[in-house]
Amino acid sequence: ARALDKLRVVRQRIDEFQRAGYLSDTRFASAVVRQKAGGYSKRAIAHALREKGVTAPVAKDALAALDGADEYAQALALWQRRFGKMPADEREKARQVRFLVSRG
C-alpha cells in the first residue's frame, strides 16, 4: 500500500510539472536534435529520439530543424575535424569508415 501511495504522489508531481511547462517532450526532442546536429546524421538522431521514447510526431517536428542540411557536407566536415588527412593504409581506412558509420 505504501508503494502505491508513493507512486500516486510521483504521478501527481509529474502531472503538475507538465501542466506548469517544466516537462516537455517537444523541448527535450529539440535539445537532442541541437546537441547531435553536425555530429550525427538525421537518421541516427531519429533513432536516438525513438530510443529515448519520443513519439513520432514530436520527433518529426524536432527533426524538421535539420531539413535542408547537406548531410554529405556535414559528414565531410566531421571527417576533416576528426582526421583531416587521407588514410595511409587499409587499417586506417577501416578505422575512419567505422567512425563515420557509427555517426550514421
Coordinates of N, CA and C in Angstrom, one line a residue:
A1 N 0.8 -1.2 0.0 CA 0.0 0.0 0.0 C 0.9 1.3 0.0
R2 N 2.0 1.2 0.7 CA 2.9 2.4 0.8 C 3.5 2.7 -0.5
A3 N 3.9 1.6 -1.3 CA 4.5 1.8 -2.6 C 3.5 2.4 -3.5
L4 N 2.2 2.0 -3.4 CA 1.2 2.6 -4.3 C 1.0 4.1 -4.0
D5 N 1.0 4.4 -2.7 CA 0.9 5.8 -2.3 C 2.0 6.7 -2.9
K6 N 3.2 6.1 -2.8 CA 4.4 6.8 -3.3 C 4.3 7.0 -4.8
L7 N 3.9 6.0 -5.5 CA 3.7 6.0 -6.9 C 2.6 7.1 -7.3
R8 N 1.6 7.1 -6.6 CA 0.5 8.1 -6.8 C 1.0 9.5 -6.7
V9 N 1.8 9.7 -5.6 CA 2.4 11.1 -5.4 C 3.3 11.4 -6.5
V10 N 4.2 10.5 -7.0 CA 5.1 10.8 -8.1 C 4.3 11.1 -9.3
R11 N 3.3 10.4 -9.6 CA 2.5 10.7 -10.8 C 1.8 12.1 -10.7
Q12 N 1.3 12.4 -9.6 CA 0.7 13.7 -9.4 C 1.8 14.8 -9.6
R13 N 3.0 14.6 -9.1 CA 4.0 15.6 -9.3 C 4.4 15.8 -10.8
I14 N 4.5 14.6 -11.4 CA 4.8 14.7 -12.9 C 3.7 15.4 -13.6
D15 N 2.5 15.2 -13.3 CA 1.4 15.9 -14.0 C 1.4 17.4 -13.7
E16 N 1.8 17.8 -12.4 CA 1.9 19.2 -12.1 C 3.0 19.8 -12.9
F17 N 4.2 19.1 -13.0 CA 5.3 19.7 -13.7 C 5.0 19.9 -15.2
Q18 N 4.2 18.9 -15.8 CA 3.8 19.0 -17.2 C 2.9 20.2 -17.4
R19 N 1.9 20.3 -16.5 CA 1.0 21.5 -16.6 C 1.7 22.8 -16.5
A20 N 2.7 22.9 -15.6 CA 3.5 24.1 -15.4 C 4.5 24.4 -16.5
G21 N 4.7 23.4 -17.4 CA 5.6 23.6 -18.5 C 7.0 23.2 -18.2
Y22 N 7.3 22.6 -17.0 CA 8.6 22.2 -16.7 C 9.1 20.9 -17.4
L23 N 8.1 20.1 -17.8 CA 8.5 18.9 -18.5 C 7.8 19.0 -19.9
S24 N 8.6 18.8 -21.0 CA 8.1 19.0 -22.3 C 8.9 18.1 -23.2
D25 N 8.2 17.1 -23.9 CA 8.8 16.2 -24.8 C 9.3 17.0 -26.0
T26 N 8.6 18.1 -26.4 CA 9.0 18.9 -27.5 C 10.3 19.6 -27.3
R27 N 10.4 20.2 -26.1 CA 11.7 20.8 -25.8 C 12.8 19.8 -25.7
F28 N 12.6 18.7 -25.1 CA 13.6 17.6 -25.0 C 14.0 17.2 -26.3
A29 N 13.1 16.9 -27.2 CA 13.4 16.4 -28.6 C 14.3 17.5 -29.3
S30 N 13.9 18.7 -29.2 CA 14.6 19.8 -29.8 C 16.0 19.9 -29.3
A31 N 16.2 19.7 -28.0 CA 17.5 19.8 -27.4 C 18.4 18.6 -27.9
V32 N 17.8 17.5 -28.0 CA 18.6 16.3 -28.5 C 19.0 16.6 -29.9
V33 N 18.1 17.1 -30.8 CA 18.5 17.4 -32.2 C 19.6 18.5 -32.2
R34 N 19.5 19.5 -31.4 CA 20.5 20.6 -31.4 C 21.9 20.0 -31.0
Q35 N 21.9 19.1 -30.0 CA 23.1 18.6 -29.4 C 23.8 17.7 -30.4
K36 N 23.0 16.9 -31.2 CA 23.6 15.9 -32.1 C 23.8 16.4 -33.5
A37 N 23.2 17.5 -33.9 CA 23.3 18.1 -35.2 C 24.8 18.4 -35.5
G38 N 25.2 18.0 -36.7 CA 26.5 18.3 -37.1 C 27.5 17.2 -36.8
G39 N 27.1 16.3 -35.9 CA 28.0 15.2 -35.5 C 27.3 13.9 -35.8
Y40 N 26.0 13.9 -36.1 CA 25.3 12.6 -36.4 C 24.4 12.9 -37.6
S41 N 24.0 11.9 -38.3 CA 23.1 12.0 -39.4 C 21.7 12.2 -38.9
K42 N 20.8 12.7 -39.8 CA 19.4 12.8 -39.4 C 18.8 11.5 -39.0
R43 N 19.2 10.4 -39.7 CA 18.6 9.1 -39.4 C 19.1 8.6 -38.0
A44 N 20.4 8.9 -37.7 CA 20.9 8.5 -36.4 C 20.2 9.3 -35.3
I45 N 20.0 10.6 -35.5 CA 19.3 11.4 -34.5 C 17.9 10.9 -34.3
A46 N 17.2 10.5 -35.4 CA 15.8 10.0 -35.3 C 15.8 8.7 -34.5
H47 N 16.8 7.9 -34.7 CA 16.9 6.6 -33.9 C 17.1 6.9 -32.5
A48 N 18.0 7.9 -32.1 CA 18.2 8.3 -30.7 C 16.9 8.8 -30.1
L49 N 16.1 9.5 -30.8 CA 14.9 10.0 -30.3 C 13.9 8.8 -30.0
R50 N 13.8 7.9 -30.9 CA 13.0 6.7 -30.7 C 13.5 5.9 -29.5
E51 N 14.8 5.8 -29.3 CA 15.3 5.0 -28.2 C 15.0 5.7 -26.9
K52 N 14.8 7.1 -26.9 CA 14.5 7.8 -25.7 C 13.0 7.9 -25.4
G53 N 12.2 7.3 -26.3 CA 10.8 7.2 -26.1 C 10.0 8.4 -26.6
V54 N 10.6 9.2 -27.5 CA 9.9 10.4 -28.1 C 9.0 9.9 -29.1
T55 N 7.8 10.4 -29.1 CA 6.8 9.9 -30.1 C 7.1 10.4 -31.5
A56 N 6.6 9.7 -32.5 CA 6.9 10.0 -33.9 C 6.5 11.4 -34.3
P57 N 5.3 11.9 -33.9 CA 5.0 13.3 -34.3 C 5.9 14.4 -33.7
V58 N 6.3 14.2 -32.4 CA 7.2 15.1 -31.8 C 8.6 15.0 -32.4
A59 N 9.1 13.8 -32.7 CA 10.4 13.6 -33.3 C 10.4 14.3 -34.7
K60 N 9.3 14.1 -35.4 CA 9.3 14.7 -36.8 C 9.4 16.2 -36.7
D61 N 8.6 16.8 -35.8 CA 8.7 18.2 -35.7 C 10.1 18.7 -35.3
A62 N 10.8 18.0 -34.4 CA 12.1 18.4 -33.9 C 13.1 18.2 -35.1
L63 N 13.0 17.1 -35.8 CA 13.9 16.8 -36.9 C 13.7 17.8 -38.1
A64 N 12.6 18.5 -38.1 CA 12.3 19.5 -39.2 C 13.4 20.6 -39.2
A65 N 14.0 20.8 -38.1 CA 15.1 21.8 -38.0 C 16.3 21.4 -38.8
L66 N 16.4 20.1 -39.2 CA 17.5 19.7 -40.0 C 17.2 19.7 -41.5
D67 N 16.0 19.9 -41.8 CA 15.6 19.9 -43.3 C 16.5 20.9 -44.0
G68 N 16.9 20.5 -45.2 CA 17.8 21.4 -46.0 C 19.2 21.2 -45.7
A69 N 19.6 20.5 -44.6 CA 21.0 20.4 -44.3 C 21.6 19.4 -45.3
D70 N 22.8 19.7 -45.8 CA 23.5 18.8 -46.7 C 24.3 17.8 -45.9
E71 N 23.8 16.6 -45.8 CA 24.4 15.6 -44.9 C 25.8 15.2 -45.4
Y72 N 26.0 15.2 -46.7 CA 27.4 14.9 -47.3 C 28.4 15.9 -46.8
A73 N 28.0 17.2 -46.9 CA 28.9 18.3 -46.4 C 29.2 18.1 -44.9
Q74 N 28.1 17.8 -44.2 CA 28.3 17.6 -42.7 C 29.2 16.5 -42.4
A75 N 29.1 15.4 -43.1 CA 29.9 14.2 -42.9 C 31.4 14.5 -43.3
L76 N 31.6 15.2 -44.4 CA 32.9 15.6 -44.8 C 33.6 16.6 -43.8
A77 N 32.8 17.5 -43.2 CA 33.3 18.4 -42.2 C 33.7 17.6 -40.9
L78 N 32.8 16.7 -40.6 CA 33.1 15.8 -39.4 C 34.4 15.0 -39.6
W79 N 34.5 14.4 -40.8 CA 35.7 13.7 -41.1 C 37.0 14.6 -41.1
Q80 N 36.9 15.8 -41.6 CA 38.0 16.7 -41.6 C 38.4 17.1 -40.2
R81 N 37.4 17.4 -39.3 CA 37.7 17.7 -37.9 C 38.4 16.6 -37.2
R82 N 37.9 15.4 -37.5 CA 38.4 14.2 -36.8 C 39.8 13.7 -37.3
F83 N 39.9 13.6 -38.6 CA 41.1 13.0 -39.2 C 41.9 14.0 -40.0
G84 N 41.3 14.7 -40.9 CA 42.0 15.8 -41.7 C 42.9 15.3 -42.8
K85 N 43.2 14.0 -42.9 CA 44.0 13.5 -44.0 C 43.6 12.2 -44.4
M86 N 43.9 11.8 -45.7 CA 43.5 10.5 -46.2 C 44.2 9.4 -45.4
P87 N 43.6 8.3 -45.3 CA 44.2 7.2 -44.6 C 45.5 6.7 -45.3
A88 N 46.5 6.3 -44.5 CA 47.8 5.9 -45.1 C 47.7 4.4 -45.5
D89 N 46.9 3.6 -44.9 CA 46.8 2.2 -45.2 C 45.3 1.7 -45.0
E90 N 45.1 0.4 -45.3 CA 43.8 -0.1 -45.2 C 43.3 -0.2 -43.8
R91 N 44.2 -0.4 -42.9 CA 43.7 -0.4 -41.4 C 43.2 0.9 -41.0
E92 N 43.9 2.0 -41.4 CA 43.5 3.4 -41.0 C 42.2 3.7 -41.8
K93 N 42.1 3.3 -43.0 CA 40.8 3.5 -43.8 C 39.7 2.8 -43.1
A94 N 39.8 1.6 -42.7 CA 38.8 0.9 -42.0 C 38.4 1.6 -40.7
R95 N 39.4 2.1 -40.0 CA 39.1 2.9 -38.7 C 38.2 4.1 -39.0
Q96 N 38.6 4.9 -40.1 CA 37.9 6.1 -40.5 C 36.5 5.7 -40.9
V97 N 36.3 4.7 -41.7 CA 35.0 4.3 -42.1 C 34.1 3.9 -40.9
R98 N 34.7 3.1 -40.0 CA 33.9 2.7 -38.8 C 33.5 3.9 -38.0
F99 N 34.3 4.9 -37.9 CA 33.9 6.1 -37.2 C 32.7 6.8 -37.9
L100 N 32.8 7.0 -39.2 CA 31.7 7.6 -40.0 C 30.4 6.8 -39.9
V101 N 30.6 5.5 -40.0 CA 29.4 4.6 -39.9 C 28.7 4.8 -38.5
S102 N 29.5 4.9 -37.5 CA 29.0 5.0 -36.2 C 28.2 6.3 -36.0
R103 N 28.5 7.3 -36.8 CA 27.8 8.5 -36.7 C 26.6 8.6 -37.6
G104 N 26.3 7.5 -38.3 CA 25.1 7.4 -39.1 C 25.3 7.8 -40.5

